[in-house]
């Protein structure tokens, strides 16, 4: 590709590949997004795979939300387990006091 060996100009910003483009343009396969570039010295128009900032932000916030949910679930489990252990400890102390 010309964009690896020479300077290039982005002719079309990063956009999602359509169904037809995904099947016909090889650059669509890695990320599902392409940008059209122009290499001025060789006068070639080519497509380059790219990452969408909007998609990256969406994936990031989905990850953050998932981690917050997992953290909340484990926090509830820790509180429940601590209550069970406290109850067992109090029961053990009560039995020891009754046996005196």
JSON list of N, CA and C in Angstrom, two decimals, residues 12-81:
[
{"chain": "A", "resi": 12, "resn": "UNK", "atom": "N", "xyz": [-11.33, 10.78, 2.97]},
{"chain": "A", "resi": 12, "resn": "UNK", "atom": "CA", "xyz": [-12.62, 10.54, 3.64]},
{"chain": "A", "resi": 12, "resn": "UNK", "atom": "C", "xyz": [-12.32, 10.03, 5.03]},
{"chain": "A", "resi": 13, "resn": "UNK", "atom": "N", "xyz": [-12.93, 10.63, 6.03]},
{"chain": "A", "resi": 13, "resn": "UNK", "atom": "CA", "xyz": [-12.68, 10.25, 7.42]},
{"chain": "A", "resi": 13, "resn": "UNK", "atom": "C", "xyz": [-13.12, 8.81, 7.70]},
{"chain": "A", "resi": 14, "resn": "UNK", "atom": "N", "xyz": [-12.74, 8.33, 8.85]},
{"chain": "A", "resi": 14, "resn": "UNK", "atom": "CA", "xyz": [-13.03, 6.96, 9.26]},
{"chain": "A", "resi": 14, "resn": "UNK", "atom": "C", "xyz": [-14.55, 6.74, 9.36]},
{"chain": "A", "resi": 15, "resn": "UNK", "atom": "N", "xyz": [-15.06, 5.78, 8.59]},
{"chain": "A", "resi": 15, "resn": "UNK", "atom": "CA", "xyz": [-16.50, 5.47, 8.61]},
{"chain": "A", "resi": 15, "resn": "UNK", "atom": "C", "xyz": [-16.69, 3.96, 8.67]},
{"chain": "A", "resi": 16, "resn": "UNK", "atom": "N", "xyz": [-17.87, 3.56, 9.15]},
{"chain": "A", "resi": 16, "resn": "UNK", "atom": "CA", "xyz": [-18.19, 2.14, 9.22]},
{"chain": "A", "resi": 16, "resn": "UNK", "atom": "C", "xyz": [-18.40, 1.58, 7.82]},
{"chain": "A", "resi": 17, "resn": "UNK", "atom": "N", "xyz": [-17.91, 0.37, 7.62]},
{"chain": "A", "resi": 17, "resn": "UNK", "atom": "CA", "xyz": [-18.06, -0.30, 6.32]},
{"chain": "A", "resi": 17, "resn": "UNK", "atom": "C", "xyz": [-19.51, -0.76, 6.13]},
{"chain": "A", "resi": 18, "resn": "UNK", "atom": "N", "xyz": [-20.02, -0.58, 4.93]},
{"chain": "A", "resi": 18, "resn": "UNK", "atom": "CA", "xyz": [-21.33, -1.12, 4.62]},
{"chain": "A", "resi": 18, "resn": "UNK", "atom": "C", "xyz": [-21.19, -2.62, 4.39]},
{"chain": "A", "resi": 19, "resn": "UNK", "atom": "N", "xyz": [-22.30, -3.31, 4.25]},
{"chain": "A", "resi": 19, "resn": "UNK", "atom": "CA", "xyz": [-22.27, -4.75, 4.02]},
{"chain": "A", "resi": 19, "resn": "UNK", "atom": "C", "xyz": [-21.52, -5.11, 2.75]},
{"chain": "A", "resi": 20, "resn": "UNK", "atom": "N", "xyz": [-21.74, -4.32, 1.71]},
{"chain": "A", "resi": 20, "resn": "UNK", "atom": "CA", "xyz": [-21.06, -4.57, 0.44]},
{"chain": "A", "resi": 20, "resn": "UNK", "atom": "C", "xyz": [-19.56, -4.32, 0.56]},
{"chain": "A", "resi": 21, "resn": "UNK", "atom": "N", "xyz": [-19.21, -3.20, 1.23]},
{"chain": "A", "resi": 21, "resn": "UNK", "atom": "CA", "xyz": [-17.79, -2.88, 1.41]},
{"chain": "A", "resi": 21, "resn": "UNK", "atom": "C", "xyz": [-17.08, -3.93, 2.25]},
{"chain": "A", "resi": 22, "resn": "UNK", "atom": "N", "xyz": [-17.76, -4.44, 3.26]},
{"chain": "A", "resi": 22, "resn": "UNK", "atom": "CA", "xyz": [-17.15, -5.45, 4.12]},
{"chain": "A", "resi": 22, "resn": "UNK", "atom": "C", "xyz": [-16.79, -6.71, 3.33]},
{"chain": "A", "resi": 23, "resn": "UNK", "atom": "N", "xyz": [-17.57, -7.00, 2.31]},
{"chain": "A", "resi": 23, "resn": "UNK", "atom": "CA", "xyz": [-17.30, -8.19, 1.49]},
{"chain": "A", "resi": 23, "resn": "UNK", "atom": "C", "xyz": [-16.27, -7.94, 0.40]},
{"chain": "A", "resi": 24, "resn": "UNK", "atom": "N", "xyz": [-16.18, -6.70, -0.08]},
{"chain": "A", "resi": 24, "resn": "UNK", "atom": "CA", "xyz": [-15.33, -6.43, -1.24]},
{"chain": "A", "resi": 24, "resn": "UNK", "atom": "C", "xyz": [-14.00, -5.76, -0.91]},
{"chain": "A", "resi": 25, "resn": "UNK", "atom": "N", "xyz": [-13.93, -5.03, 0.19]},
{"chain": "A", "resi": 25, "resn": "UNK", "atom": "CA", "xyz": [-12.70, -4.29, 0.53]},
{"chain": "A", "resi": 25, "resn": "UNK", "atom": "C", "xyz": [-11.99, -5.02, 1.67]},
{"chain": "A", "resi": 26, "resn": "UNK", "atom": "N", "xyz": [-10.76, -5.43, 1.42]},
{"chain": "A", "resi": 26, "resn": "UNK", "atom": "CA", "xyz": [-10.00, -6.20, 2.40]},
{"chain": "A", "resi": 26, "resn": "UNK", "atom": "C", "xyz": [-9.73, -5.39, 3.67]},
{"chain": "A", "resi": 27, "resn": "UNK", "atom": "N", "xyz": [-9.56, -4.08, 3.56]},
{"chain": "A", "resi": 27, "resn": "UNK", "atom": "CA", "xyz": [-9.24, -3.23, 4.71]},
{"chain": "A", "resi": 27, "resn": "UNK", "atom": "C", "xyz": [-10.38, -3.17, 5.73]},
{"chain": "A", "resi": 28, "resn": "UNK", "atom": "N", "xyz": [-11.59, -3.56, 5.34]},
{"chain": "A", "resi": 28, "resn": "UNK", "atom": "CA", "xyz": [-12.73, -3.53, 6.27]},
{"chain": "A", "resi": 28, "resn": "UNK", "atom": "C", "xyz": [-12.67, -4.65, 7.30]},
{"chain": "A", "resi": 29, "resn": "UNK", "atom": "N", "xyz": [-12.02, -5.73, 7.00]},
{"chain": "A", "resi": 29, "resn": "UNK", "atom": "CA", "xyz": [-12.06, -6.92, 7.86]},
{"chain": "A", "resi": 29, "resn": "UNK", "atom": "C", "xyz": [-11.49, -6.73, 9.26]},
{"chain": "A", "resi": 30, "resn": "UNK", "atom": "N", "xyz": [-10.33, -6.07, 9.45]},
{"chain": "A", "resi": 30, "resn": "UNK", "atom": "CA", "xyz": [-9.77, -6.00, 10.81]},
{"chain": "A", "resi": 30, "resn": "UNK", "atom": "C", "xyz": [-10.63, -5.24, 11.82]},
{"chain": "A", "resi": 31, "resn": "UNK", "atom": "N", "xyz": [-11.18, -4.08, 11.45]},
{"chain": "A", "resi": 31, "resn": "UNK", "atom": "CA", "xyz": [-11.91, -3.27, 12.43]},
{"chain": "A", "resi": 31, "resn": "UNK", "atom": "C", "xyz": [-13.36, -3.00, 12.06]},
{"chain": "A", "resi": 32, "resn": "UNK", "atom": "N", "xyz": [-13.72, -3.17, 10.79]},
{"chain": "A", "resi": 32, "resn": "UNK", "atom": "CA", "xyz": [-15.06, -2.83, 10.35]},
{"chain": "A", "resi": 32, "resn": "UNK", "atom": "C", "xyz": [-15.20, -1.36, 9.98]},
{"chain": "A", "resi": 33, "resn": "UNK", "atom": "N", "xyz": [-14.08, -0.62, 10.01]},
{"chain": "A", "resi": 33, "resn": "UNK", "atom": "CA", "xyz": [-14.06, 0.79, 9.66]},
{"chain": "A", "resi": 33, "resn": "UNK", "atom": "C", "xyz": [-12.95, 1.03, 8.65]},
{"chain": "A", "resi": 34, "resn": "UNK", "atom": "N", "xyz": [-13.19, 1.96, 7.71]},
{"chain": "A", "resi": 34, "resn": "UNK", "atom": "CA", "xyz": [-12.15, 2.31, 6.72]},
{"chain": "A", "resi": 34, "resn": "UNK", "atom": "C", "xyz": [-12.11, 3.81, 6.54]},
{"chain": "A", "resi": 35, "resn": "UNK", "atom": "N", "xyz": [-10.96, 4.28, 6.08]},
{"chain": "A", "resi": 35, "resn": "UNK", "atom": "CA", "xyz": [-10.85, 5.66, 5.63]},
{"chain": "A", "resi": 35, "resn": "UNK", "atom": "C", "xyz": [-10.20, 5.65, 4.25]},
{"chain": "A", "resi": 36, "resn": "UNK", "atom": "N", "xyz": [-10.66, 6.56, 3.41]},
{"chain": "A", "resi": 36, "resn": "UNK", "atom": "CA", "xyz": [-10.13, 6.65, 2.06]},
{"chain": "A", "resi": 36, "resn": "UNK", "atom": "C", "xyz": [-8.95, 7.61, 2.09]},
{"chain": "A", "resi": 37, "resn": "UNK", "atom": "N", "xyz": [-7.82, 7.18, 1.55]},
{"chain": "A", "resi": 37, "resn": "UNK", "atom": "CA", "xyz": [-6.63, 8.03, 1.54]},
{"chain": "A", "resi": 37, "resn": "UNK", "atom": "C", "xyz": [-6.16, 8.24, 0.11]},
{"chain": "A", "resi": 38, "resn": "UNK", "atom": "N", "xyz": [-5.43, 9.34, -0.06]},
{"chain": "A", "resi": 38, "resn": "UNK", "atom": "CA", "xyz": [-4.88, 9.68, -1.37]},
{"chain": "A", "resi": 38, "resn": "UNK", "atom": "C", "xyz": [-3.38, 9.86, -1.21]},
{"chain": "A", "resi": 39, "resn": "UNK", "atom": "N", "xyz": [-2.61, 9.16, -2.02]},
{"chain": "A", "resi": 39, "resn": "UNK", "atom": "CA", "xyz": [-1.16, 9.30, -2.02]},
{"chain": "A", "resi": 39, "resn": "UNK", "atom": "C", "xyz": [-0.79, 10.23, -3.18]},
{"chain": "A", "resi": 40, "resn": "UNK", "atom": "N", "xyz": [-0.39, 11.48, -2.87]},
{"chain": "A", "resi": 40, "resn": "UNK", "atom": "CA", "xyz": [-0.17, 12.46, -3.94]},
{"chain": "A", "resi": 40, "resn": "UNK", "atom": "C", "xyz": [0.97, 12.11, -4.90]},
{"chain": "A", "resi": 41, "resn": "UNK", "atom": "N", "xyz": [2.06, 11.54, -4.40]},
{"chain": "A", "resi": 41, "resn": "UNK", "atom": "CA", "xyz": [3.20, 11.30, -5.30]},
{"chain": "A", "resi": 41, "resn": "UNK", "atom": "C", "xyz": [2.92, 10.18, -6.29]},
{"chain": "A", "resi": 42, "resn": "UNK", "atom": "N", "xyz": [2.18, 9.16, -5.89]},
{"chain": "A", "resi": 42, "resn": "UNK", "atom": "CA", "xyz": [1.86, 8.08, -6.82]},
{"chain": "A", "resi": 42, "resn": "UNK", "atom": "C", "xyz": [0.47, 8.23, -7.44]},
{"chain": "A", "resi": 43, "resn": "UNK", "atom": "N", "xyz": [-0.28, 9.25, -7.02]},
{"chain": "A", "resi": 43, "resn": "UNK", "atom": "CA", "xyz": [-1.62, 9.52, -7.55]},
{"chain": "A", "resi": 43, "resn": "UNK", "atom": "C", "xyz": [-2.54, 8.31, -7.41]},
{"chain": "A", "resi": 44, "resn": "UNK", "atom": "N", "xyz": [-2.52, 7.69, -6.21]},
{"chain": "A", "resi": 44, "resn": "UNK", "atom": "CA", "xyz": [-3.37, 6.51, -5.98]},
{"chain": "A", "resi": 44, "resn": "UNK", "atom": "C", "xyz": [-4.35, 6.80, -4.85]},
{"chain": "A", "resi": 45, "resn": "UNK", "atom": "N", "xyz": [-5.57, 6.30, -5.02]},
{"chain": "A", "resi": 45, "resn": "UNK", "atom": "CA", "xyz": [-6.57, 6.32, -3.95]},
{"chain": "A", "resi": 45, "resn": "UNK", "atom": "C", "xyz": [-6.67, 4.91, -3.39]},
{"chain": "A", "resi": 46, "resn": "UNK", "atom": "N", "xyz": [-6.55, 4.78, -2.07]},
{"chain": "A", "resi": 46, "resn": "UNK", "atom": "CA", "xyz": [-6.63, 3.47, -1.45]},
{"chain": "A", "resi": 46, "resn": "UNK", "atom": "C", "xyz": [-7.46, 3.57, -0.18]},
{"chain": "A", "resi": 47, "resn": "UNK", "atom": "N", "xyz": [-7.81, 2.40, 0.35]},
{"chain": "A", "resi": 47, "resn": "UNK", "atom": "CA", "xyz": [-8.54, 2.33, 1.61]},
{"chain": "A", "resi": 47, "resn": "UNK", "atom": "C", "xyz": [-7.62, 1.79, 2.69]},
{"chain": "A", "resi": 48, "resn": "UNK", "atom": "N", "xyz": [-7.78, 2.34, 3.88]},
{"chain": "A", "resi": 48, "resn": "UNK", "atom": "CA", "xyz": [-6.95, 1.94, 5.02]},
{"chain": "A", "resi": 48, "resn": "UNK", "atom": "C", "xyz": [-7.87, 1.63, 6.19]},
{"chain": "A", "resi": 49, "resn": "UNK", "atom": "N", "xyz": [-7.58, 0.55, 6.89]},
{"chain": "A", "resi": 49, "resn": "UNK", "atom": "CA", "xyz": [-8.36, 0.21, 8.08]},
{"chain": "A", "resi": 49, "resn": "UNK", "atom": "C", "xyz": [-8.09, 1.23, 9.17]},
{"chain": "A", "resi": 50, "resn": "UNK", "atom": "N", "xyz": [-9.12, 1.57, 9.94]},
{"chain": "A", "resi": 50, "resn": "UNK", "atom": "CA", "xyz": [-8.94, 2.57, 11.01]},
{"chain": "A", "resi": 50, "resn": "UNK", "atom": "C", "xyz": [-9.84, 2.21, 12.19]},
{"chain": "A", "resi": 51, "resn": "UNK", "atom": "N", "xyz": [-9.65, 2.93, 13.27]},
{"chain": "A", "resi": 51, "resn": "UNK", "atom": "CA", "xyz": [-10.48, 2.74, 14.46]},
{"chain": "A", "resi": 51, "resn": "UNK", "atom": "C", "xyz": [-11.34, 3.98, 14.67]},
{"chain": "A", "resi": 52, "resn": "UNK", "atom": "N", "xyz": [-12.60, 3.79, 14.91]},
{"chain": "A", "resi": 52, "resn": "UNK", "atom": "CA", "xyz": [-13.52, 4.90, 15.12]},
{"chain": "A", "resi": 52, "resn": "UNK", "atom": "C", "xyz": [-13.45, 5.35, 16.57]},
{"chain": "A", "resi": 53, "resn": "UNK", "atom": "N", "xyz": [-13.31, 6.64, 16.80]},
{"chain": "A", "resi": 53, "resn": "UNK", "atom": "CA", "xyz": [-13.26, 7.18, 18.16]},
{"chain": "A", "resi": 53, "resn": "UNK", "atom": "C", "xyz": [-14.59, 6.94, 18.88]},
{"chain": "A", "resi": 54, "resn": "UNK", "atom": "N", "xyz": [-15.68, 7.05, 18.16]},
{"chain": "A", "resi": 54, "resn": "UNK", "atom": "CA", "xyz": [-17.00, 6.83, 18.76]},
{"chain": "A", "resi": 54, "resn": "UNK", "atom": "C", "xyz": [-17.15, 5.37, 19.19]},
{"chain": "A", "resi": 55, "resn": "UNK", "atom": "N", "xyz": [-16.71, 4.45, 18.33]},
{"chain": "A", "resi": 55, "resn": "UNK", "atom": "CA", "xyz": [-16.78, 3.03, 18.68]},
{"chain": "A", "resi": 55, "resn": "UNK", "atom": "C", "xyz": [-15.89, 2.71, 19.87]},
{"chain": "A", "resi": 56, "resn": "UNK", "atom": "N", "xyz": [-14.68, 3.28, 19.89]},
{"chain": "A", "resi": 56, "resn": "UNK", "atom": "CA", "xyz": [-13.75, 3.04, 21.00]},
{"chain": "A", "resi": 56, "resn": "UNK", "atom": "C", "xyz": [-14.34, 3.57, 22.31]},
{"chain": "A", "resi": 57, "resn": "UNK", "atom": "N", "xyz": [-14.97, 4.74, 22.27]},
{"chain": "A", "resi": 57, "resn": "UNK", "atom": "CA", "xyz": [-15.59, 5.30, 23.47]},
{"chain": "A", "resi": 57, "resn": "UNK", "atom": "C", "xyz": [-16.74, 4.42, 23.94]},
{"chain": "A", "resi": 58, "resn": "UNK", "atom": "N", "xyz": [-17.53, 3.92, 23.01]},
{"chain": "A", "resi": 58, "resn": "UNK", "atom": "CA", "xyz": [-18.66, 3.05, 23.35]},
{"chain": "A", "resi": 58, "resn": "UNK", "atom": "C", "xyz": [-18.16, 1.77, 24.01]},
{"chain": "A", "resi": 59, "resn": "UNK", "atom": "N", "xyz": [-17.12, 1.17, 23.45]},
{"chain": "A", "resi": 59, "resn": "UNK", "atom": "CA", "xyz": [-16.56, -0.06, 24.01]},
{"chain": "A", "resi": 59, "resn": "UNK", "atom": "C", "xyz": [-15.97, 0.21, 25.40]},
{"chain": "A", "resi": 60, "resn": "UNK", "atom": "N", "xyz": [-15.29, 1.35, 25.56]},
{"chain": "A", "resi": 60, "resn": "UNK", "atom": "CA", "xyz": [-14.71, 1.70, 26.85]},
{"chain": "A", "resi": 60, "resn": "UNK", "atom": "C", "xyz": [-15.79, 1.85, 27.92]},
{"chain": "A", "resi": 61, "resn": "UNK", "atom": "N", "xyz": [-16.86, 2.58, 27.63]},
{"chain": "A", "resi": 61, "resn": "UNK", "atom": "CA", "xyz": [-17.90, 2.80, 28.64]},
{"chain": "A", "resi": 61, "resn": "UNK", "atom": "C", "xyz": [-18.68, 1.52, 28.93]},
{"chain": "A", "resi": 62, "resn": "UNK", "atom": "N", "xyz": [-18.81, 0.64, 27.94]},
{"chain": "A", "resi": 62, "resn": "UNK", "atom": "CA", "xyz": [-19.43, -0.66, 28.20]},
{"chain": "A", "resi": 62, "resn": "UNK", "atom": "C", "xyz": [-18.56, -1.47, 29.17]},
{"chain": "A", "resi": 63, "resn": "UNK", "atom": "N", "xyz": [-17.25, -1.43, 28.96]},
{"chain": "A", "resi": 63, "resn": "UNK", "atom": "CA", "xyz": [-16.33, -2.11, 29.85]},
{"chain": "A", "resi": 63, "resn": "UNK", "atom": "C", "xyz": [-16.41, -1.53, 31.26]},
{"chain": "A", "resi": 64, "resn": "UNK", "atom": "N", "xyz": [-16.42, -0.21, 31.38]},
{"chain": "A", "resi": 64, "resn": "UNK", "atom": "CA", "xyz": [-16.50, 0.44, 32.69]},
{"chain": "A", "resi": 64, "resn": "UNK", "atom": "C", "xyz": [-17.80, 0.06, 33.39]},
{"chain": "A", "resi": 65, "resn": "UNK", "atom": "N", "xyz": [-18.91, 0.08, 32.67]},
{"chain": "A", "resi": 65, "resn": "UNK", "atom": "CA", "xyz": [-20.19, -0.30, 33.25]},
{"chain": "A", "resi": 65, "resn": "UNK", "atom": "C", "xyz": [-20.20, -1.75, 33.72]},
{"chain": "A", "resi": 66, "resn": "UNK", "atom": "N", "xyz": [-19.64, -2.64, 32.92]},
{"chain": "A", "resi": 66, "resn": "UNK", "atom": "CA", "xyz": [-19.56, -4.05, 33.30]},
{"chain": "A", "resi": 66, "resn": "UNK", "atom": "C", "xyz": [-18.74, -4.22, 34.56]},
{"chain": "A", "resi": 67, "resn": "UNK", "atom": "N", "xyz": [-17.60, -3.55, 34.63]},
{"chain": "A", "resi": 67, "resn": "UNK", "atom": "CA", "xyz": [-16.73, -3.66, 35.81]},
{"chain": "A", "resi": 67, "resn": "UNK", "atom": "C", "xyz": [-17.41, -3.09, 37.06]},
{"chain": "A", "resi": 68, "resn": "UNK", "atom": "N", "xyz": [-18.18, -2.02, 36.91]},
{"chain": "A", "resi": 68, "resn": "UNK", "atom": "CA", "xyz": [-18.91, -1.45, 38.05]},
{"chain": "A", "resi": 68, "resn": "UNK", "atom": "C", "xyz": [-19.97, -2.44, 38.54]},
{"chain": "A", "resi": 69, "resn": "UNK", "atom": "N", "xyz": [-20.66, -3.10, 37.64]},
{"chain": "A", "resi": 69, "resn": "UNK", "atom": "CA", "xyz": [-21.66, -4.09, 38.03]},
{"chain": "A", "resi": 69, "resn": "UNK", "atom": "C", "xyz": [-21.01, -5.27, 38.74]},
{"chain": "A", "resi": 70, "resn": "UNK", "atom": "N", "xyz": [-19.90, -5.74, 38.20]},
{"chain": "A", "resi": 70, "resn": "UNK", "atom": "CA", "xyz": [-19.19, -6.86, 38.84]},
{"chain": "A", "resi": 70, "resn": "UNK", "atom": "C", "xyz": [-18.71, -6.45, 40.23]},
{"chain": "A", "resi": 71, "resn": "UNK", "atom": "N", "xyz": [-18.18, -5.22, 40.36]},
{"chain": "A", "resi": 71, "resn": "UNK", "atom": "CA", "xyz": [-17.71, -4.74, 41.66]},
{"chain": "A", "resi": 71, "resn": "UNK", "atom": "C", "xyz": [-18.87, -4.65, 42.65]},
{"chain": "A", "resi": 72, "resn": "UNK", "atom": "N", "xyz": [-20.03, -4.18, 42.20]},
{"chain": "A", "resi": 72, "resn": "UNK", "atom": "CA", "xyz": [-21.19, -4.08, 43.08]},
{"chain": "A", "resi": 72, "resn": "UNK", "atom": "C", "xyz": [-21.66, -5.45, 43.54]},
{"chain": "A", "resi": 73, "resn": "UNK", "atom": "N", "xyz": [-21.66, -6.42, 42.64]},
{"chain": "A", "resi": 73, "resn": "UNK", "atom": "CA", "xyz": [-22.07, -7.78, 43.00]},
{"chain": "A", "resi": 73, "resn": "UNK", "atom": "C", "xyz": [-21.14, -8.36, 44.05]},
{"chain": "A", "resi": 74, "resn": "UNK", "atom": "N", "xyz": [-19.82, -8.20, 43.84]},
{"chain": "A", "resi": 74, "resn": "UNK", "atom": "CA", "xyz": [-18.87, -8.75, 44.81]},
{"chain": "A", "resi": 74, "resn": "UNK", "atom": "C", "xyz": [-18.93, -8.00, 46.14]},
{"chain": "A", "resi": 75, "resn": "UNK", "atom": "N", "xyz": [-19.22, -6.70, 46.12]},
{"chain": "A", "resi": 75, "resn": "UNK", "atom": "CA", "xyz": [-19.38, -5.95, 47.37]},
{"chain": "A", "resi": 75, "resn": "UNK", "atom": "C", "xyz": [-20.56, -6.50, 48.17]},
{"chain": "A", "resi": 76, "resn": "UNK", "atom": "N", "xyz": [-21.66, -6.78, 47.49]},
{"chain": "A", "resi": 76, "resn": "UNK", "atom": "CA", "xyz": [-22.83, -7.36, 48.17]},
{"chain": "A", "resi": 76, "resn": "UNK", "atom": "C", "xyz": [-22.48, -8.74, 48.73]},
{"chain": "A", "resi": 77, "resn": "UNK", "atom": "N", "xyz": [-21.75, -9.54, 47.96]},
{"chain": "A", "resi": 77, "resn": "UNK", "atom": "CA", "xyz": [-21.35, -10.87, 48.45]},
{"chain": "A", "resi": 77, "resn": "UNK", "atom": "C", "xyz": [-20.45, -10.76, 49.68]},
{"chain": "A", "resi": 78, "resn": "UNK", "atom": "N", "xyz": [-19.54, -9.80, 49.69]},
{"chain": "A", "resi": 78, "resn": "UNK", "atom": "CA", "xyz": [-18.66, -9.62, 50.84]},
{"chain": "A", "resi": 78, "resn": "UNK", "atom": "C", "xyz": [-19.46, -9.23, 52.07]},
{"chain": "A", "resi": 79, "resn": "UNK", "atom": "N", "xyz": [-20.41, -8.32, 51.92]},
{"chain": "A", "resi": 79, "resn": "UNK", "atom": "CA", "xyz": [-21.24, -7.90, 53.06]},
{"chain": "A", "resi": 79, "resn": "UNK", "atom": "C", "xyz": [-22.05, -9.08, 53.59]},
{"chain": "A", "resi": 80, "resn": "UNK", "atom": "N", "xyz": [-22.65, -9.86, 52.69]},
{"chain": "A", "resi": 80, "resn": "UNK", "atom": "CA", "xyz": [-23.43, -11.03, 53.12]},
{"chain": "A", "resi": 80, "resn": "UNK", "atom": "C", "xyz": [-22.56, -12.05, 53.84]},
{"chain": "A", "resi": 81, "resn": "UNK", "atom": "N", "xyz": [-21.39, -12.31, 53.30]},
{"chain": "A", "resi": 81, "resn": "UNK", "atom": "CA", "xyz": [-20.48, -13.26, 53.93]},
{"chain": "A", "resi": 81, "resn": "UNK", "atom": "C", "xyz": [-20.03, -12.77, 55.30]}
]
